[in-house]
C-alpha positions in Angstrom: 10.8 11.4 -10.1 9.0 11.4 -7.0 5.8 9.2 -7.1 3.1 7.7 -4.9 1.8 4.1 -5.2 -1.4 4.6 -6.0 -1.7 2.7 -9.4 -1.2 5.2 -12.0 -4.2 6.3 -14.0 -3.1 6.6 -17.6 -1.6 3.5 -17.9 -3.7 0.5 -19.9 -5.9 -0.2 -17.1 -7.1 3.5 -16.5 -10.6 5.2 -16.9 -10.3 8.1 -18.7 -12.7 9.7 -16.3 -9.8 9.3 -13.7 -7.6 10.7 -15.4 -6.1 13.1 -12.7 -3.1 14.3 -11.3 -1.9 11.2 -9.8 2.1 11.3 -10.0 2.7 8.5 -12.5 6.1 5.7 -12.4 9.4 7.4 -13.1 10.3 6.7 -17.2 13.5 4.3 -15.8 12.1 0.9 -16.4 12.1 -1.3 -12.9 12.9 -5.4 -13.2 10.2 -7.0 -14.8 10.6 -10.4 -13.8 7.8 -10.7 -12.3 4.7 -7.2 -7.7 5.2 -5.8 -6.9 8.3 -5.8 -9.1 10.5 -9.2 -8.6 8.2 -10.7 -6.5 6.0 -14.3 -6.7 2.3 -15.1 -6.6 1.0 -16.0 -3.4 -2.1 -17.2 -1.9 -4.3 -15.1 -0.3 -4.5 -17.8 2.7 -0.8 -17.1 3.2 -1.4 -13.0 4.2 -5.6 -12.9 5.2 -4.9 -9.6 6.4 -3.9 -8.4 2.9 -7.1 -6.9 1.4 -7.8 -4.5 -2.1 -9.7 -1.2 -1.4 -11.8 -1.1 -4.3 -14.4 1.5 -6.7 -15.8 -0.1 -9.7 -18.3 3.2 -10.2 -14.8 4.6 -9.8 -12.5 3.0 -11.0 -13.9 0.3 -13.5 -14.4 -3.7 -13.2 -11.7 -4.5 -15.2 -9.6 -5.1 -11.5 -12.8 -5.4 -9.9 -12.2 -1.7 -9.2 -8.9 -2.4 -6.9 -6.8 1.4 -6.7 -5.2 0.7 -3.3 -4.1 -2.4 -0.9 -4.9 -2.4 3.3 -4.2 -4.7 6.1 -6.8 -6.1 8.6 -6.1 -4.9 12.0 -8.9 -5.7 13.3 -12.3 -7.7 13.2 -13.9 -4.2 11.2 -10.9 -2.6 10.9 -8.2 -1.6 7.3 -5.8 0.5 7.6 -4.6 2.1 4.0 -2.3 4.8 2.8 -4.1 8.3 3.4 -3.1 9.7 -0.1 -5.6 6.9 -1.0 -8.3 8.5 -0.1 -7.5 11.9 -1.7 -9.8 13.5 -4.0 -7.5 13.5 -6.6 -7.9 9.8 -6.5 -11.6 9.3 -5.7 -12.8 12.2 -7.5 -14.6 13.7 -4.3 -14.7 13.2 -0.2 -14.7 9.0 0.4 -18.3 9.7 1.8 -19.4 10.5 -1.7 -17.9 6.9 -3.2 -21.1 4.8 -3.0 -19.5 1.8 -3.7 -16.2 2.1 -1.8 -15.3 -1.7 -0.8 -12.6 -4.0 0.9 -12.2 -7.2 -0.9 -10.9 -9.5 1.6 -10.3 -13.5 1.5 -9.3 -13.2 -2.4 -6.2 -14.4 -4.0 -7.3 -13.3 -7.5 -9.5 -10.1 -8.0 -11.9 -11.5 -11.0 -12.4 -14.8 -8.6 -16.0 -15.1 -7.1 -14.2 -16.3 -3.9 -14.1 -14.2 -0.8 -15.9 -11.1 0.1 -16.5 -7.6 -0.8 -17.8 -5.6 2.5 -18.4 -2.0 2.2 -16.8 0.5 3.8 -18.8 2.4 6.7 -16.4 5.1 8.0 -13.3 6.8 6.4 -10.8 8.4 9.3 -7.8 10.1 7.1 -5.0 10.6 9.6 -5.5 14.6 10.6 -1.7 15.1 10.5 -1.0 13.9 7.0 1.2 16.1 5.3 0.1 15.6 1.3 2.8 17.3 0.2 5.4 15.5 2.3 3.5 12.4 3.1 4.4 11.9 6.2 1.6 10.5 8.6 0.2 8.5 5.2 -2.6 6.4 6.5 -6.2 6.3 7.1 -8.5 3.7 8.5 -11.6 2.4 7.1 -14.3 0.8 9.3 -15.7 -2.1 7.6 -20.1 -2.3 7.3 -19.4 -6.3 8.6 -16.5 -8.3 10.5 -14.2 -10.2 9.1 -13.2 -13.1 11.2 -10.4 -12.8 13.5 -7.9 -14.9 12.1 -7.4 -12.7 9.2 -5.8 -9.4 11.9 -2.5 -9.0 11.8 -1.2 -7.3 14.9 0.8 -4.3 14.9 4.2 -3.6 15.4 4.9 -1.1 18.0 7.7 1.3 18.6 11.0 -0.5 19.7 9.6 -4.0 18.1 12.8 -5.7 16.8 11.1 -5.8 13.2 12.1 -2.9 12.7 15.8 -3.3 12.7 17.8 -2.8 9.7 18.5 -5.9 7.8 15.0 -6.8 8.7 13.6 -9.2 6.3 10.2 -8.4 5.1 7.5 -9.0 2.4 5.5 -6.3 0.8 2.2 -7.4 -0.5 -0.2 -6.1 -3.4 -1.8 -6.4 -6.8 -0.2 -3.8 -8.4 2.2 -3.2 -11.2 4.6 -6.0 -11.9 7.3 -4.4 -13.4 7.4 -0.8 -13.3 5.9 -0.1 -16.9 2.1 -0.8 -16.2 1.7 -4.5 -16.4 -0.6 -4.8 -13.9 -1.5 -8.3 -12.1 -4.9 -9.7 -11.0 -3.7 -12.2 -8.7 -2.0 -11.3 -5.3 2.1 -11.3 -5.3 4.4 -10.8 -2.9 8.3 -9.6 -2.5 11.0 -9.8 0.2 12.8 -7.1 0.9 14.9 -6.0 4.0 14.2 -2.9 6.3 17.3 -0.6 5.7 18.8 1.9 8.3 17.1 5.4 8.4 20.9 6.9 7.4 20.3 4.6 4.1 17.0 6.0 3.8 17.5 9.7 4.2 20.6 9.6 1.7 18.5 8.1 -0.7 15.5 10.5 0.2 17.1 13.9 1.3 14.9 16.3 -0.4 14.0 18.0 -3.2 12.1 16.8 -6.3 12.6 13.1 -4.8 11.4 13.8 -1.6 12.5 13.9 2.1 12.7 10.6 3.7 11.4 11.3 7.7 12.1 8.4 10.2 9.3 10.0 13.1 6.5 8.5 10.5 8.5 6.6 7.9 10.5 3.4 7.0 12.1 2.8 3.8 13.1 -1.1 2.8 14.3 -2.9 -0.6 17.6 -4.1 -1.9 20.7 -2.0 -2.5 20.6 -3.5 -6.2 17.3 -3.1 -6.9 14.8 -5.2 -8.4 12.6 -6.0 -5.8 9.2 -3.1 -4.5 6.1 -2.1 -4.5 5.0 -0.2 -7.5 1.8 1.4 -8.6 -1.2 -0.2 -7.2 0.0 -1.2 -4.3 -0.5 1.6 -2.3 -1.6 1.2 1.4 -1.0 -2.1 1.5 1.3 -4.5 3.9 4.7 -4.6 4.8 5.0 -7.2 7.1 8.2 -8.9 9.3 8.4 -11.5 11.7 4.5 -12.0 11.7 3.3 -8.3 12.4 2.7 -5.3 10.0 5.3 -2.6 10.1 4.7 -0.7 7.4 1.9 0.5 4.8 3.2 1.0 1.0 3.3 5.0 0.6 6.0 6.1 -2.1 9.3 6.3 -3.7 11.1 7.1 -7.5 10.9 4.7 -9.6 9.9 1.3 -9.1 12.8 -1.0 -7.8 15.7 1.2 -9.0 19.6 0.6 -7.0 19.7 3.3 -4.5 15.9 4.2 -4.4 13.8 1.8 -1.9 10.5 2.3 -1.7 9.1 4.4 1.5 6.5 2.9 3.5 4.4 4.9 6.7 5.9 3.5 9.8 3.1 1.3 12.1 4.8 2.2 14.9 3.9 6.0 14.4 0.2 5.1 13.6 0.0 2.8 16.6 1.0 6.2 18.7 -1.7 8.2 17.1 -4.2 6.1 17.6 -4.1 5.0 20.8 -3.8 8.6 21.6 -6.9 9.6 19.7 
């Protein structure tokens, strides 16, 4: 089953009033040894680029209102998957979410430490393709700066980080093992960057989606066992010190021969310096 990251409504942690059409984790159970499924916790001083979008009008303070994960780019500047800031997610335009936040500098979400700055501007990539989710970002423009330490640069086209074999870790708060057991504290997972031939024979269409190397990269282990789930959409995939990739989709969560499909950097550094 073909799903986006965005953590999946019904599960425990849901508000019935979100209870929308947000494509939910396939049924085949992922490995649940630990997020980001068969990853480790990590401290947020490891990643200070790694950041939780967050709603609590929204979404509840149970997570402190964490849907979606982003990376500091710059000083006042997140990028984040674009299908995170769909209606079907935020129950109306961004502009309408009073509260919409990043919560940067925080290891665990119900921690006082940190900060929670609010988000001024919402740009959704005017290419993105919802129903193939290519193009899947959007940046948010922060009301304050965060200091520049925690910007990660980007990875632009040709960067060797983006060579298969690649290895990488994926970032996020979301669900640890594929069956909604969501975590509050930050995890991590390595994973390697596979070739786009592995990718688009994995992904070639269909109900379990089309796999496009101009704006996507897929990574994860030909066994299985180690990706990003639900929850963790938008948020880093990172190699050799520079972000590559933001968490988009994939079927399942860490199932052999289905790696989970992040939006290319190199394809939203294009964009944007040609906007």
């Amino acid at each position: 089953m073909r799903r986006l990251f965005v953590r999946a409504l019904a599960r425990p942690l849901a508000l019935a009033a979100t209870a929308a059409a947000i494509p939910l984790v396939s049924a085949v159970p992922a490995a649940a040894d630990s997020v980001v499924v068969g990853g480790f916790p990590v401290d947020v001083a490891q990643s200070p680029w790694t950041v939780a979008v967050s709603s609590r009008d929204r979404f509840g303070g149970t997570r402190a209102g964490q849907f979606c994960g982003g990376a500091v780019v710059g000083p006042t500047t997140v990028l984040t998957a674009a299908h995170c800031m769909g209606e079907e997610v935020l129950g109306g335009p961004p502009a309408k979410v009073r509260d919409l936040k990043v919560v940067a500098e925080r290891t665990h979400l119900l921690s006082g430490e940190g900060r929670e700055i609010p988000v001024r501007e919402v740009r959704v990539n005017p290419a993105y393709d919802a129903a193939g989710n290519a193009g899947d970002f959007a940046v948010l423009t922060l009301a304050e700066a965060l200091p520049q330490q925690d910007v990660i640069a980007m990875a632009a086209a040709g960067d060797p980080a983006y060579a298969p074999g690649t290895s990488a870790l994926v970032y996020g708060w979301g669900d640890t093992s594929g069956a909604g057991d969501y975590t509050t504290g930050l995890r991590a997972a390595r994973v390697h960057v596979l070739s786009d031939a592995q990718c688009r024979r994995a992904y070639p269409g269909g109900e379990e989606g089309a796999y496009l190397a101009e704006s996507m990269l897929c990574a994860g282990e030909t066994q299985g066992g180690r990706d990003a789930c639900q929850g963790d959409s938008g948020g880093p995939l990172v190699a050799g010190g520079r972000l590559i990739g933001l968490v988009s989709w994939g079927s399942g969560c860490g199932r052999p021969g289905s790696p989970g499909v992040y939006t290319r950097v190199s394809d939203v550094v294009t964009r944007l310096s040609g906007a």
